[in-house]
Amino acid sequence: PYYFNLADNYDATLRAAWYSKRGGQLHGEFRYLNEAGEGTIRGEVLPGDDLFNNEDRYGYAIDFYQNYSNGWGVDIDLADVSDTSYLNDFRNDINLTSSTQVQQRGAVNYNNSYVYLNGIASTWTAVAPDQETNTPYDRLPQITFGVRPQEAGLFELGLDTEYITFDSEDPTEVTGSRLNVIPYLELPYEPIYGFVKPKLAFHSINYQLDNLAEFDDDAPGAGIPIFSIDSGLFFERDTSWRGEGMTHTLEPRLMYVYAPEEFQDDMPIFDTGEGSVSSYNVLFREQRFFGGDRVGDDNHIALGLTTRMISEKTGQERMRASIGQLYYLEDRFVTADGTPDTEGESDIFAEFNAVATNQIDLRSFLRWDVDEREFSNIQLGVEYEAG
């Protein structure tokens, strides 16, 4: 590789490769860094591939973001390749981690203490030959707008909205737009020793479908209230760990969520599922679905316990351990696959994070399947930062 130190905050690298049966290939990378953001442009080209009908082969990836002092920001993530065989034929240097599809995404966002606004346009391109997996829907556009919690006497009022137009090149798939509107009202009580946060939210889902596919109604919708109470206590004591003064905490947490059942099978599923849960904090969500196509009927209690070790000198969290579980009071009939969920309790979720040294961090997540009596997910990580 040839490295060019162009300036203190940007540089470039070039590398050449030769394939005896294909020809010469050139790789390039340009990077920059400033106070508002950073960016990287990567590209590679092989003119006239002798094994590919003398066609030009290429790939590129552009990734940068800028956050401005007035609250606005820009985030760009673009990638593409010349053909669906490219990622199979070459060891690419453009950081395309998927071998089946690539995304082109651009976003503009605005944030302040009162509102937030995000505008996103994203498309997906299949890059694998004879691809059998489904390519995600294009979102042209996706707009989210919200009012952050604002005090109104003892209450706090807020609003979250999202509008998305889903498009697909597959004529058999339903397409159209979806509008989600979620106003909510909270009555937070937060003394120094804990918190109690009753909350009432109303989830409104409205569609305008262009290609109905198997659906009969071109404008289905639903409106479901969700009531929740999130609560917790903070206990702490002074102690020491490895000769350092520490504050040791014990933090039990209890959350109740209720949402009535409402028929939603007449609405499409564009981006929604129950997901592969790998985080302790997911236990304390009001909505068990990820995405805006469904609001699950719910009547459950979430119970968790966290303990932390915090340095008295620096305030740094040196260790955190959490464990928790969901207890269902009723069966769930609103599902993404149409099969009711009759389990009485969830898996057990546990996390452990620790700062082993000033340079080494440890992270772990465990998920215990209570029915099979075995671990269904184990994640272990070590992060090292050179001093």
PDB file of C-alpha atoms in Angstrom, residues 125-228:
ATOM      1  CA  THR A 125     -29.743  -3.665  -3.731  1.00  0.00           C
ATOM      2  CA  ALA A 126     -29.321  -7.431  -4.049  1.00  0.00           C
ATOM      3  CA  VAL A 127     -25.665  -8.296  -4.698  1.00  0.00           C
ATOM      4  CA  ALA A 128     -25.760 -12.103  -4.583  1.00  0.00           C
ATOM      5  CA  PRO A 129     -26.416 -14.287  -7.639  1.00  0.00           C
ATOM      6  CA  ASP A 130     -29.765 -16.114  -7.575  1.00  0.00           C
ATOM      7  CA  GLN A 131     -30.607 -14.457  -4.273  1.00  0.00           C
ATOM      8  CA  GLU A 132     -33.326 -16.293  -2.373  1.00  0.00           C
ATOM      9  CA  THR A 133     -33.532 -14.084   0.734  1.00  0.00           C
ATOM     10  CA  ASN A 134     -36.011 -11.220   0.816  1.00  0.00           C
ATOM     11  CA  THR A 135     -34.577  -7.771   0.268  1.00  0.00           C
ATOM     12  CA  PRO A 136     -35.894  -5.246   2.833  1.00  0.00           C
ATOM     13  CA  TYR A 137     -38.361  -2.635   1.688  1.00  0.00           C
ATOM     14  CA  ASP A 138     -37.049   0.644   0.329  1.00  0.00           C
ATOM     15  CA  ARG A 139     -38.043   3.584   2.536  1.00  0.00           C
ATOM     16  CA  LEU A 140     -38.695   6.617   0.365  1.00  0.00           C
ATOM     17  CA  PRO A 141     -38.964   8.489   2.650  1.00  0.00           C
ATOM     18  CA  GLN A 142     -38.962   7.766   6.397  1.00  0.00           C
ATOM     19  CA  ILE A 143     -39.779  10.806   8.551  1.00  0.00           C
ATOM     20  CA  THR A 144     -39.891  10.807  12.338  1.00  0.00           C
ATOM     21  CA  PHE A 145     -40.960  13.782  14.420  1.00  0.00           C
ATOM     22  CA  GLY A 146     -41.439  14.046  18.143  1.00  0.00           C
ATOM     23  CA  VAL A 147     -42.049  16.408  21.011  1.00  0.00           C
ATOM     24  CA  ARG A 148     -39.842  15.586  23.972  1.00  0.00           C
ATOM     25  CA  PRO A 149     -41.557  15.319  27.390  1.00  0.00           C
ATOM     26  CA  GLN A 150     -42.773  18.781  28.400  1.00  0.00           C
ATOM     27  CA  GLU A 151     -43.929  19.701  31.891  1.00  0.00           C
ATOM     28  CA  ALA A 152     -47.601  20.545  32.362  1.00  0.00           C
ATOM     29  CA  GLY A 153     -48.050  20.926  36.100  1.00  0.00           C
ATOM     30  CA  LEU A 154     -47.451  17.534  37.702  1.00  0.00           C
ATOM     31  CA  PHE A 155     -47.638  15.825  34.316  1.00  0.00           C
ATOM     32  CA  GLU A 156     -45.325  15.461  31.343  1.00  0.00           C
ATOM     33  CA  LEU A 157     -46.696  15.397  27.803  1.00  0.00           C
ATOM     34  CA  GLY A 158     -44.945  14.050  24.729  1.00  0.00           C
ATOM     35  CA  LEU A 159     -45.490  12.909  21.159  1.00  0.00           C
ATOM     36  CA  ASP A 160     -43.766  10.452  18.797  1.00  0.00           C
ATOM     37  CA  THR A 161     -44.715  10.188  15.123  1.00  0.00           C
ATOM     38  CA  GLU A 162     -43.354   8.271  12.150  1.00  0.00           C
ATOM     39  CA  TYR A 163     -44.310   8.287   8.481  1.00  0.00           C
ATOM     40  CA  ILE A 164     -42.795   5.772   6.043  1.00  0.00           C
ATOM     41  CA  THR A 165     -43.444   4.942   2.406  1.00  0.00           C
ATOM     42  CA  PHE A 166     -42.507   1.299   1.736  1.00  0.00           C
ATOM     43  CA  ASP A 167     -41.631   0.347  -1.826  1.00  0.00           C
ATOM     44  CA  SER A 168     -40.490  -2.884  -3.465  1.00  0.00           C
ATOM     45  CA  GLU A 169     -39.578  -4.088  -6.946  1.00  0.00           C
ATOM     46  CA  ASP A 170     -41.377  -7.382  -6.247  1.00  0.00           C
ATOM     47  CA  PRO A 171     -44.897  -7.066  -7.759  1.00  0.00           C
ATOM     48  CA  THR A 172     -46.241  -9.753  -5.404  1.00  0.00           C
ATOM     49  CA  GLU A 173     -45.459  -7.741  -2.259  1.00  0.00           C
ATOM     50  CA  VAL A 174     -47.829  -5.239  -0.715  1.00  0.00           C
ATOM     51  CA  THR A 175     -46.557  -1.642  -0.781  1.00  0.00           C
ATOM     52  CA  GLY A 176     -47.798   1.654   0.592  1.00  0.00           C
ATOM     53  CA  SER A 177     -47.348   4.097   3.456  1.00  0.00           C
ATOM     54  CA  ARG A 178     -47.759   3.875   7.225  1.00  0.00           C
ATOM     55  CA  LEU A 179     -48.350   6.628   9.765  1.00  0.00           C
ATOM     56  CA  ASN A 180     -47.737   5.979  13.468  1.00  0.00           C
ATOM     57  CA  VAL A 181     -48.826   8.618  15.989  1.00  0.00           C
ATOM     58  CA  ILE A 182     -48.138   8.061  19.712  1.00  0.00           C
ATOM     59  CA  PRO A 183     -49.152  10.816  22.165  1.00  0.00           C
ATOM     60  CA  TYR A 184     -48.392  10.029  25.801  1.00  0.00           C
ATOM     61  CA  LEU A 185     -48.941  11.373  29.299  1.00  0.00           C
ATOM     62  CA  GLU A 186     -46.669  10.685  32.283  1.00  0.00           C
ATOM     63  CA  LEU A 187     -46.894  11.461  35.993  1.00  0.00           C
ATOM     64  CA  PRO A 188     -43.297  11.015  37.187  1.00  0.00           C
ATOM     65  CA  TYR A 189     -42.371  10.914  40.875  1.00  0.00           C
ATOM     66  CA  GLU A 190     -38.587  10.866  41.299  1.00  0.00           C
ATOM     67  CA  PRO A 191     -37.284  11.291  44.851  1.00  0.00           C
ATOM     68  CA  ILE A 192     -33.590  10.734  45.496  1.00  0.00           C
ATOM     69  CA  TYR A 193     -34.152   7.131  46.610  1.00  0.00           C
ATOM     70  CA  GLY A 194     -36.111   5.877  43.575  1.00  0.00           C
ATOM     71  CA  PHE A 195     -38.810   6.608  41.015  1.00  0.00           C
ATOM     72  CA  VAL A 196     -42.416   5.825  40.072  1.00  0.00           C
ATOM     73  CA  LYS A 197     -43.562   6.687  36.534  1.00  0.00           C
ATOM     74  CA  PRO A 198     -47.181   5.952  35.579  1.00  0.00           C
ATOM     75  CA  LYS A 199     -47.677   6.455  31.828  1.00  0.00           C
ATOM     76  CA  LEU A 200     -50.613   6.345  29.435  1.00  0.00           C
ATOM     77  CA  ALA A 201     -49.906   6.208  25.698  1.00  0.00           C
ATOM     78  CA  PHE A 202     -52.158   5.811  22.660  1.00  0.00           C
ATOM     79  CA  HIS A 203     -50.683   4.014  19.634  1.00  0.00           C
ATOM     80  CA  SER A 204     -52.392   4.925  16.357  1.00  0.00           C
ATOM     81  CA  ILE A 205     -51.482   2.998  13.167  1.00  0.00           C
ATOM     82  CA  ASN A 206     -52.863   4.062   9.778  1.00  0.00           C
ATOM     83  CA  TYR A 207     -52.018   2.665   6.314  1.00  0.00           C
ATOM     84  CA  GLN A 208     -52.547   3.774   2.748  1.00  0.00           C
ATOM     85  CA  LEU A 209     -51.809   0.724   0.590  1.00  0.00           C
ATOM     86  CA  ASP A 210     -50.977   0.959  -3.118  1.00  0.00           C
ATOM     87  CA  ASN A 211     -50.520  -2.711  -3.998  1.00  0.00           C
ATOM     88  CA  LEU A 212     -53.006  -4.647  -1.879  1.00  0.00           C
ATOM     89  CA  ALA A 213     -51.615  -8.126  -2.640  1.00  0.00           C
ATOM     90  CA  GLU A 214     -53.692 -10.402  -0.354  1.00  0.00           C
ATOM     91  CA  PHE A 215     -55.293  -7.537   1.618  1.00  0.00           C
ATOM     92  CA  ASP A 216     -58.887  -6.340   1.067  1.00  0.00           C
ATOM     93  CA  ASP A 217     -58.795  -2.885   2.673  1.00  0.00           C
ATOM     94  CA  ASP A 218     -56.525  -0.207   1.192  1.00  0.00           C
ATOM     95  CA  ALA A 219     -56.639   1.910   4.381  1.00  0.00           C
ATOM     96  CA  PRO A 220     -56.606  -0.358   7.456  1.00  0.00           C
ATOM     97  CA  GLY A 221     -55.714   0.986  10.862  1.00  0.00           C
ATOM     98  CA  ALA A 222     -55.843   0.463  14.597  1.00  0.00           C
ATOM     99  CA  GLY A 223     -55.686   2.450  17.813  1.00  0.00           C
ATOM    100  CA  ILE A 224     -54.550   0.822  21.046  1.00  0.00           C
ATOM    101  CA  PRO A 225     -53.938   2.393  24.484  1.00  0.00           C
ATOM    102  CA  ILE A 226     -51.003   1.191  26.580  1.00  0.00           C
ATOM    103  CA  PHE A 227     -50.825   1.736  30.335  1.00  0.00           C
ATOM    104  CA  SER A 228     -47.596   1.199  32.253  1.00  0.00           C
TER     105      SER A 228
END
